[in-house]
mmCIF file of C-alpha atoms in Angstrom:
data_model
loop_
_atom_site.group_PDB
_atom_site.id
_atom_site.type_symbol
_atom_site.label_atom_id
_atom_site.label_comp_id
_atom_site.label_asym_id
_atom_site.label_seq_id
_atom_site.Cartn_x
_atom_site.Cartn_y
_atom_site.Cartn_z
ATOM 1 C CA MET O 1 -17.831 40.235 31.490
ATOM 2 C CA PRO O 2 -17.283 43.817 30.268
ATOM 3 C CA ASP O 3 -19.226 45.116 27.293
ATOM 4 C CA THR O 4 -17.011 45.257 24.184
ATOM 5 C CA GLY O 5 -19.006 48.148 22.847
ATOM 6 C CA ASP O 6 -19.728 46.546 19.460
ATOM 7 C CA GLY O 7 -22.823 44.587 20.402
ATOM 8 C CA HIS O 8 -21.102 41.201 20.063
ATOM 9 C CA ASP O 9 -20.468 38.731 22.858
ATOM 10 C CA SER O 10 -16.720 38.127 23.083
ATOM 11 C CA GLY O 11 -16.965 35.078 25.347
ATOM 12 C CA ALA O 12 -18.576 31.637 25.446
ATOM 13 C CA PRO O 13 -22.333 31.276 24.735
ATOM 14 C CA ARG O 14 -24.352 32.434 27.728
ATOM 15 C CA SER O 15 -27.802 30.954 27.130
ATOM 16 C CA PRO O 16 -28.519 27.370 28.234
ATOM 17 C CA ALA O 17 -29.874 26.586 24.758
ATOM 18 C CA ARG O 18 -26.665 27.714 23.086
ATOM 19 C CA ARG O 19 -24.543 25.820 25.590
ATOM 20 C CA ARG O 20 -26.572 22.675 24.935
ATOM 21 C CA PHE O 21 -26.174 23.163 21.184
ATOM 22 C CA PHE O 22 -22.387 23.494 21.383
ATOM 23 C CA ALA O 23 -22.120 20.554 23.788
ATOM 24 C CA ALA O 24 -24.191 18.411 21.435
ATOM 25 C CA ALA O 25 -22.047 19.476 18.472
ATOM 26 C CA MET O 26 -18.858 18.554 20.322
ATOM 27 C CA ALA O 27 -20.316 15.201 21.372
ATOM 28 C CA ALA O 28 -21.357 14.471 17.782
ATOM 29 C CA ALA O 29 -17.889 15.326 16.498
ATOM 30 C CA MET O 30 -16.249 13.089 19.091
ATOM 31 C CA ALA O 31 -18.650 10.248 18.277
ATOM 32 C CA ALA O 32 -17.917 10.627 14.559
ATOM 33 C CA VAL O 33 -14.226 9.819 15.047
ATOM 34 C CA PRO O 34 -14.675 6.198 16.190
ATOM 35 C CA ALA O 35 -17.550 5.744 13.726
ATOM 36 C CA ASP O 36 -15.321 6.861 10.857
ATOM 37 C CA ALA O 37 -12.405 4.729 12.041
ATOM 38 C CA LEU O 38 -14.511 1.615 12.574
ATOM 39 C CA TRP O 39 -17.173 1.625 9.877
ATOM 40 C CA LEU O 40 -16.231 4.057 7.107
ATOM 41 C CA GLU O 41 -12.525 4.254 6.399
ATOM 42 C CA PRO O 42 -11.730 0.504 6.437
ATOM 43 C CA ILE O 43 -14.167 -0.062 3.541
ATOM 44 C CA TRP O 44 -13.490 3.174 1.605
ATOM 45 C CA PRO O 45 -10.482 2.635 -0.684
ATOM 46 C CA GLN O 46 -8.804 5.623 -2.275
ATOM 47 C CA VAL O 47 -7.237 5.558 -5.734
ATOM 48 C CA THR O 48 -4.020 7.594 -5.705
ATOM 49 C CA LEU O 49 -2.446 8.709 -8.988
ATOM 50 C CA HIS O 50 1.294 9.120 -9.548
ATOM 51 C CA THR O 51 3.270 10.154 -12.615
ATOM 52 C CA VAL O 52 6.784 8.717 -12.382
ATOM 53 C CA PRO O 53 9.693 9.691 -14.666
ATOM 54 C CA LEU O 54 11.732 6.484 -14.810
ATOM 55 C CA PRO O 55 15.386 6.513 -15.921
ATOM 56 C CA GLY O 56 16.011 4.138 -18.799
ATOM 57 C CA LEU O 57 12.353 3.752 -19.727
ATOM 58 C CA PRO O 58 12.155 3.520 -23.530
ATOM 59 C CA SER O 59 9.751 5.758 -25.415
ATOM 60 C CA SER O 60 7.799 2.653 -26.434
ATOM 61 C CA CYS O 61 6.822 2.215 -22.758
ATOM 62 C CA ASP O 62 6.039 5.872 -22.110
ATOM 63 C CA GLY O 63 2.636 6.089 -20.438
ATOM 64 C CA LEU O 64 2.582 2.471 -19.261
ATOM 65 C CA THR O 65 0.392 2.122 -16.163
ATOM 66 C CA LEU O 66 1.193 -0.047 -13.169
ATOM 67 C CA LEU O 67 -1.324 -0.629 -10.380
ATOM 68 C CA GLN O 68 -0.263 -1.685 -6.875
ATOM 69 C CA LEU O 69 -2.346 -3.433 -4.209
ATOM 70 C CA SER O 70 -0.909 -4.503 -0.883
ATOM 71 C CA ASP O 71 -1.617 -5.915 2.593
ATOM 72 C CA PHE O 72 -4.981 -7.606 2.075
ATOM 73 C CA HIS O 73 -5.009 -9.501 5.396
ATOM 74 C CA LEU O 74 -8.118 -11.517 4.586
ATOM 75 C CA GLY O 75 -9.172 -12.903 7.954
ATOM 76 C CA PRO O 76 -10.662 -11.776 11.258
ATOM 77 C CA THR O 77 -10.617 -8.045 10.473
ATOM 78 C CA VAL O 78 -11.016 -8.055 6.673
ATOM 79 C CA SER O 79 -13.870 -9.586 4.662
ATOM 80 C CA GLU O 80 -13.831 -11.099 1.189
ATOM 81 C CA GLU O 81 -16.166 -8.333 0.015
ATOM 82 C CA GLU O 82 -13.710 -5.607 1.055
ATOM 83 C CA ILE O 83 -11.035 -7.198 -1.114
ATOM 84 C CA ALA O 84 -13.476 -7.859 -3.953
ATOM 85 C CA ARG O 85 -14.419 -4.167 -3.898
ATOM 86 C CA ALA O 86 -10.773 -3.195 -4.357
ATOM 87 C CA VAL O 87 -10.443 -5.666 -7.236
ATOM 88 C CA ARG O 88 -13.491 -4.192 -8.973
ATOM 89 C CA LEU O 89 -12.074 -0.687 -8.638
ATOM 90 C CA ALA O 90 -8.707 -1.847 -9.975
ATOM 91 C CA ASN O 91 -10.299 -3.482 -13.007
ATOM 92 C CA ARG O 92 -12.207 -0.307 -13.875
ATOM 93 C CA ILE O 93 -8.853 1.445 -14.249
ATOM 94 C CA GLN O 94 -7.649 -1.127 -16.823
ATOM 95 C CA PRO O 95 -3.928 -0.942 -15.949
ATOM 96 C CA ASP O 96 -1.162 -2.429 -18.053
ATOM 97 C CA VAL O 97 0.391 -4.240 -15.075
ATOM 98 C CA VAL O 98 -0.872 -5.197 -11.599
ATOM 99 C CA VAL O 99 1.526 -5.863 -8.717
ATOM 100 C CA LEU O 100 0.731 -7.262 -5.266
ATOM 101 C CA THR O 101 3.143 -6.594 -2.412
ATOM 102 C CA GLY O 102 2.389 -9.138 0.274
ATOM 103 C CA ASP O 103 0.450 -10.067 3.422
ATOM 104 C CA TYR O 104 -2.464 -11.921 1.896
ATOM 105 C CA VAL O 105 -4.475 -14.088 4.275
ATOM 106 C CA HIS O 106 -4.922 -15.413 7.830
ATOM 107 C CA PRO O 107 -4.978 -18.423 8.086
ATOM 108 C CA PRO O 108 -3.536 -20.080 4.941
ATOM 109 C CA ALA O 109 -6.604 -22.353 4.818
ATOM 110 C CA ARG O 110 -8.415 -19.365 3.303
ATOM 111 C CA ALA O 111 -5.801 -18.850 0.596
ATOM 112 C CA GLY O 112 -8.077 -20.421 -2.005
ATOM 113 C CA ALA O 113 -10.856 -17.948 -1.236
ATOM 114 C CA LEU O 114 -8.481 -15.015 -1.540
ATOM 115 C CA ALA O 115 -6.913 -16.358 -4.739
ATOM 116 C CA ALA O 116 -10.356 -16.718 -6.298
ATOM 117 C CA ILE O 117 -10.908 -12.991 -5.722
ATOM 118 C CA LEU O 118 -7.438 -11.846 -6.804
ATOM 119 C CA GLY O 119 -7.704 -14.103 -9.845
ATOM 120 C CA ARG O 120 -10.325 -11.684 -11.194
ATOM 121 C CA LEU O 121 -7.688 -8.959 -11.574
ATOM 122 C CA ARG O 122 -7.171 -8.017 -15.215
ATOM 123 C CA SER O 123 -4.233 -6.297 -16.876
ATOM 124 C CA ARG O 124 -2.573 -6.311 -20.269
ATOM 125 C CA LEU O 125 0.824 -7.643 -19.145
ATOM 126 C CA GLY O 126 -0.125 -9.748 -16.129
ATOM 127 C CA VAL O 127 -0.400 -9.819 -12.345
ATOM 128 C CA PHE O 128 2.759 -10.254 -10.237
ATOM 129 C CA ALA O 129 3.173 -10.890 -6.504
ATOM 130 C CA VAL O 130 5.712 -11.046 -3.682
ATOM 131 C CA PRO O 131 5.029 -12.403 -0.162
ATOM 132 C CA GLY O 132 5.125 -10.501 3.122
ATOM 133 C CA ASN O 133 6.143 -11.253 6.683
ATOM 134 C CA HIS O 134 2.690 -12.478 7.736
ATOM 135 C CA ASP O 135 2.663 -14.920 4.821
ATOM 136 C CA HIS O 136 5.870 -16.489 6.113
ATOM 137 C CA TRP O 137 4.624 -16.519 9.690
ATOM 138 C CA GLU O 138 1.343 -18.170 8.663
ATOM 139 C CA GLY O 139 2.833 -20.595 6.116
ATOM 140 C CA VAL O 140 3.820 -19.137 2.758
ATOM 141 C CA ALA O 141 3.783 -22.233 0.524
ATOM 142 C CA PRO O 142 -0.009 -22.753 0.286
ATOM 143 C CA ILE O 143 -0.568 -19.026 -0.168
ATOM 144 C CA LEU O 144 1.820 -18.739 -3.110
ATOM 145 C CA ARG O 145 0.521 -22.003 -4.557
ATOM 146 C CA ALA O 146 -3.029 -20.630 -4.516
ATOM 147 C CA LEU O 147 -1.928 -17.407 -6.215
ATOM 148 C CA ARG O 148 -0.034 -19.287 -8.906
ATOM 149 C CA GLY O 149 -3.105 -21.441 -9.427
ATOM 150 C CA VAL O 150 -5.100 -18.445 -10.666
ATOM 151 C CA GLY O 151 -2.346 -17.200 -12.973
ATOM 152 C CA ILE O 152 -0.615 -14.724 -10.666
ATOM 153 C CA ARG O 153 3.137 -14.817 -11.190
ATOM 154 C CA GLU O 154 5.310 -15.207 -8.099
ATOM 155 C CA MET O 155 8.261 -12.786 -8.068
ATOM 156 C CA THR O 156 10.336 -13.934 -5.094
ATOM 157 C CA ASN O 157 13.996 -13.064 -5.733
ATOM 158 C CA THR O 158 13.601 -13.057 -9.492
ATOM 159 C CA ASN O 159 12.857 -10.732 -12.401
ATOM 160 C CA VAL O 160 11.011 -10.679 -15.694
ATOM 161 C CA LEU O 161 11.258 -8.516 -18.807
ATOM 162 C CA LEU O 162 7.893 -6.767 -19.127
ATOM 163 C CA ALA O 163 8.810 -5.093 -22.400
ATOM 164 C CA PRO O 164 12.065 -4.268 -24.182
ATOM 165 C CA GLY O 165 13.887 -1.891 -21.842
ATOM 166 C CA LEU O 166 11.573 -2.388 -18.845
ATOM 167 C CA ARG O 167 12.203 -5.045 -16.215
ATOM 168 C CA LEU O 168 10.186 -6.020 -13.142
ATOM 169 C CA ALA O 169 11.986 -7.619 -10.173
ATOM 170 C CA GLY O 170 10.777 -8.827 -6.807
ATOM 171 C CA ILE O 171 12.420 -9.780 -3.530
ATOM 172 C CA ASP O 172 11.177 -11.996 -0.731
ATOM 173 C CA ASP O 173 10.476 -10.523 2.694
ATOM 174 C CA ILE O 174 13.344 -8.648 4.337
ATOM 175 C CA TRP O 175 12.068 -8.858 7.926
ATOM 176 C CA CYS O 176 12.007 -12.661 7.633
ATOM 177 C CA GLU O 177 15.488 -12.558 6.061
ATOM 178 C CA LYS O 178 14.315 -14.281 2.881
ATOM 179 C CA ASP O 179 15.391 -11.523 0.504
ATOM 180 C CA ASP O 180 18.117 -11.940 -2.114
ATOM 181 C CA LEU O 181 18.530 -8.743 -4.109
ATOM 182 C CA ALA O 182 21.576 -10.024 -5.989
ATOM 183 C CA ARG O 183 19.579 -12.984 -7.261
ATOM 184 C CA ALA O 184 16.570 -10.808 -8.074
ATOM 185 C CA HIS O 185 18.799 -8.438 -10.033
ATOM 186 C CA ARG O 186 20.608 -11.191 -11.928
ATOM 187 C CA GLY O 187 20.289 -10.737 -15.674
ATOM 188 C CA CYS O 188 19.212 -7.102 -15.467
ATOM 189 C CA ARG O 189 21.058 -5.058 -18.047
ATOM 190 C CA ALA O 190 22.646 -1.661 -17.613
ATOM 191 C CA GLY O 191 20.360 1.057 -18.893
ATOM 192 C CA GLU O 192 17.135 -0.893 -18.433
ATOM 193 C CA ALA O 193 14.359 0.698 -16.401
ATOM 194 C CA LEU O 194 13.694 -1.331 -13.261
ATOM 195 C CA VAL O 195 10.675 -1.640 -10.976
ATOM 196 C CA LEU O 196 11.427 -3.532 -7.746
ATOM 197 C CA LEU O 197 8.663 -5.127 -5.665
ATOM 198 C CA SER O 198 9.121 -5.696 -1.944
ATOM 199 C CA HIS O 199 6.723 -6.084 0.935
ATOM 200 C CA SER O 200 9.143 -4.326 3.263
ATOM 201 C CA PRO O 201 10.111 -0.670 2.739
ATOM 202 C CA LEU O 202 13.641 -1.687 3.751
ATOM 203 C CA ALA O 203 14.079 -2.433 0.051
ATOM 204 C CA LEU O 204 15.021 1.214 -0.441
ATOM 205 C CA PRO O 205 18.193 1.277 1.698
ATOM 206 C CA LEU O 206 18.972 -2.231 0.445
ATOM 207 C CA ALA O 207 18.860 -1.038 -3.165
ATOM 208 C CA ALA O 208 20.808 2.108 -2.297
ATOM 209 C CA ARG O 209 23.630 0.118 -0.682
ATOM 210 C CA ALA O 210 23.781 -2.149 -3.730
ATOM 211 C CA GLY O 211 23.891 0.803 -6.117
ATOM 212 C CA VAL O 212 20.680 -0.322 -7.811
ATOM 213 C CA ALA O 213 18.594 2.318 -9.565
ATOM 214 C CA ALA O 214 14.940 1.357 -9.322
ATOM 215 C CA LEU O 215 11.407 2.396 -8.636
ATOM 216 C CA CYS O 216 10.672 0.421 -5.455
ATOM 217 C CA LEU O 217 7.081 -0.398 -4.539
ATOM 218 C CA ALA O 218 6.451 -1.573 -0.978
ATOM 219 C CA GLY O 219 3.727 -2.003 1.631
ATOM 220 C CA HIS O 220 3.788 -3.433 5.173
ATOM 221 C CA THR O 221 3.037 -0.261 7.146
ATOM 222 C CA HIS O 222 -0.682 0.192 6.382
ATOM 223 C CA GLY O 223 0.263 3.865 6.312
ATOM 224 C CA GLY O 224 0.275 3.772 10.104
ATOM 225 C CA GLN O 225 -3.387 2.635 9.992
ATOM 226 C CA ILE O 226 -4.407 5.129 12.718
ATOM 227 C CA ARG O 227 -3.059 8.630 12.006
ATOM 228 C CA MET O 228 -3.867 11.107 14.745
ATOM 229 C CA PRO O 229 -3.713 14.791 13.779
ATOM 230 C CA PHE O 230 -0.271 16.381 14.191
ATOM 231 C CA VAL O 231 1.234 13.040 15.286
ATOM 232 C CA ARG O 232 3.447 11.080 12.912
ATOM 233 C CA PRO O 233 3.911 7.355 13.581
ATOM 234 C CA THR O 234 7.485 6.961 14.734
ATOM 235 C CA TRP O 235 7.782 3.201 15.129
ATOM 236 C CA ILE O 236 6.412 0.432 12.937
ATOM 237 C CA PRO O 237 7.450 -3.201 13.556
ATOM 238 C CA GLY O 238 10.099 -4.618 11.281
ATOM 239 C CA LEU O 239 11.533 -1.329 9.985
ATOM 240 C CA ARG O 240 14.590 -1.196 12.272
ATOM 241 C CA GLY O 241 13.844 2.382 13.246
ATOM 242 C CA ARG O 242 13.509 3.634 9.669
ATOM 243 C CA PRO O 243 10.933 6.414 9.151
ATOM 244 C CA TYR O 244 9.011 4.881 6.235
ATOM 245 C CA VAL O 245 5.248 5.174 6.789
ATOM 246 C CA ALA O 246 3.457 6.039 3.548
ATOM 247 C CA GLY O 247 4.110 7.799 0.277
ATOM 248 C CA TRP O 248 7.361 8.715 -1.433
ATOM 249 C CA TYR O 249 10.957 8.322 -0.240
ATOM 250 C CA ALA O 250 14.314 8.477 -2.007
ATOM 251 C CA GLU O 251 17.792 7.205 -1.266
ATOM 252 C CA GLY O 252 20.795 6.780 -3.513
ATOM 253 C CA ARG O 253 19.661 6.213 -7.091
ATOM 254 C CA SER O 254 16.279 4.760 -6.157
ATOM 255 C CA ARG O 255 12.849 6.066 -5.237
ATOM 256 C CA MET O 256 10.213 4.179 -3.265
ATOM 257 C CA TYR O 257 6.482 4.376 -2.784
ATOM 258 C CA VAL O 258 4.972 2.852 0.373
ATOM 259 C CA ASN O 259 1.361 1.791 -0.156
ATOM 260 C CA ARG O 260 -1.180 2.078 2.690
ATOM 261 C CA GLY O 261 -2.648 -1.315 1.805
ATOM 262 C CA ILE O 262 -6.197 -2.651 1.674
ATOM 263 C CA GLY O 263 -6.685 -4.479 4.972
ATOM 264 C CA THR O 264 -6.045 -4.029 8.659
ATOM 265 C CA ILE O 265 -4.311 -6.056 11.338
ATOM 266 C CA GLY O 266 -4.946 -6.264 15.070
ATOM 267 C CA LEU O 267 -7.867 -3.838 15.162
ATOM 268 C CA ARG O 268 -10.346 -3.249 12.370
ATOM 269 C CA LEU O 269 -9.642 0.466 12.494
ATOM 270 C CA ARG O 270 -8.372 3.087 10.097
ATOM 271 C CA PHE O 271 -8.345 6.780 10.895
ATOM 272 C CA ARG O 272 -7.165 9.462 8.467
ATOM 273 C CA CYS O 273 -5.585 6.575 6.553
ATOM 274 C CA ARG O 274 -7.909 5.104 3.932
ATOM 275 C CA PRO O 275 -7.109 1.839 2.129
ATOM 276 C CA GLU O 276 -5.162 2.531 -1.042
ATOM 277 C CA ILE O 277 -5.086 1.515 -4.675
ATOM 278 C CA ALA O 278 -2.009 3.176 -6.190
ATOM 279 C CA LEU O 279 -1.730 3.791 -9.936
ATOM 280 C CA PHE O 280 1.634 4.747 -11.430
ATOM 281 C CA THR O 281 1.998 6.169 -14.926
ATOM 282 C CA LEU O 282 5.585 5.631 -16.061
ATOM 283 C CA ARG O 283 7.235 8.304 -18.197
ATOM 284 C CA SER O 284 10.416 8.136 -20.224
ATOM 285 C CA LEU O 285 12.991 10.881 -19.732
#
C-alpha cells in the first residue's frame, strides 16, 4: 500500500492484534443483536407521550390524559410478570382514562390470571376494553367475562360519555368481521369530541368512509415486532395491504395512533421495537 505521506494508515489494520480486536468487536456487535431481541427488548416497555388537539373537546376536558395498552398475548411467549410490569408503570402515570385494544390471552383458560393483573389498573374515569382477532379465534366470551369481572368495561360496538362533550366509542374486531361502526356511533352528537377504540388499524379507513371525525386508537401490528434497519414492514396479516405499522396516520377527518403493544406472538422477539405504553394528553382547540 503506498505511503499517504501524513503518517496515518489509510487501509485496514495491519497488525494481528488489531485485526483480532476488530474481529472481536464485530462478533460482539453481532451477538448483541439476538441478545437484545430475545432478552432485553421484550421486557423493556417504553412510555411514549403524545399531545393531541381534539376537535370538539370542551375546555373542561383540556389536559385530560388517556393511556393505551394493547396486545398483551399472555401465553407461551409472554409471562404474567411482563404484563404486571406494564401495569405498574401505567399506574405510576395516574391517567384519567385507561383503554385496552385487544389480544389478551392464549388460551382463554388463563383469562382469569390476566384479568387479575389488568384489574389492578387505576384511573379516574375507568378502564375500557375492546377485543382483538386472537380473542375471537381463541374464544372471546370467557376473556371478556373475566375482564368485566374485575370492573373493566367492554366497549364492543358501543359508546359511553366520559364527560360532557367527550365520548368514547369502541368497535369489535374488523378482521373477524364483528365490527359495527354505525352501532358504535349511535347516540353520538354533532360537535362532541370522539375517541374510537379498535384492535385493527382498519378503523381509520372505516371511519373516513363513514365521515366520522375521531381520534382512533388501535393495535394489532406489534409495530412490526422485528424492525430491521432501513427495512419497513410491508405486509402485516389482516390489514388488506394497508401500510399501518406503528405511530400516527390520518385519513379523512380522523387521525389514528397504532400502538406497538406489550406482548409478542409466534417468536418471543422484539428488535428496534420495544413494547409500548402510550399516553395521550387531549387538548381543546
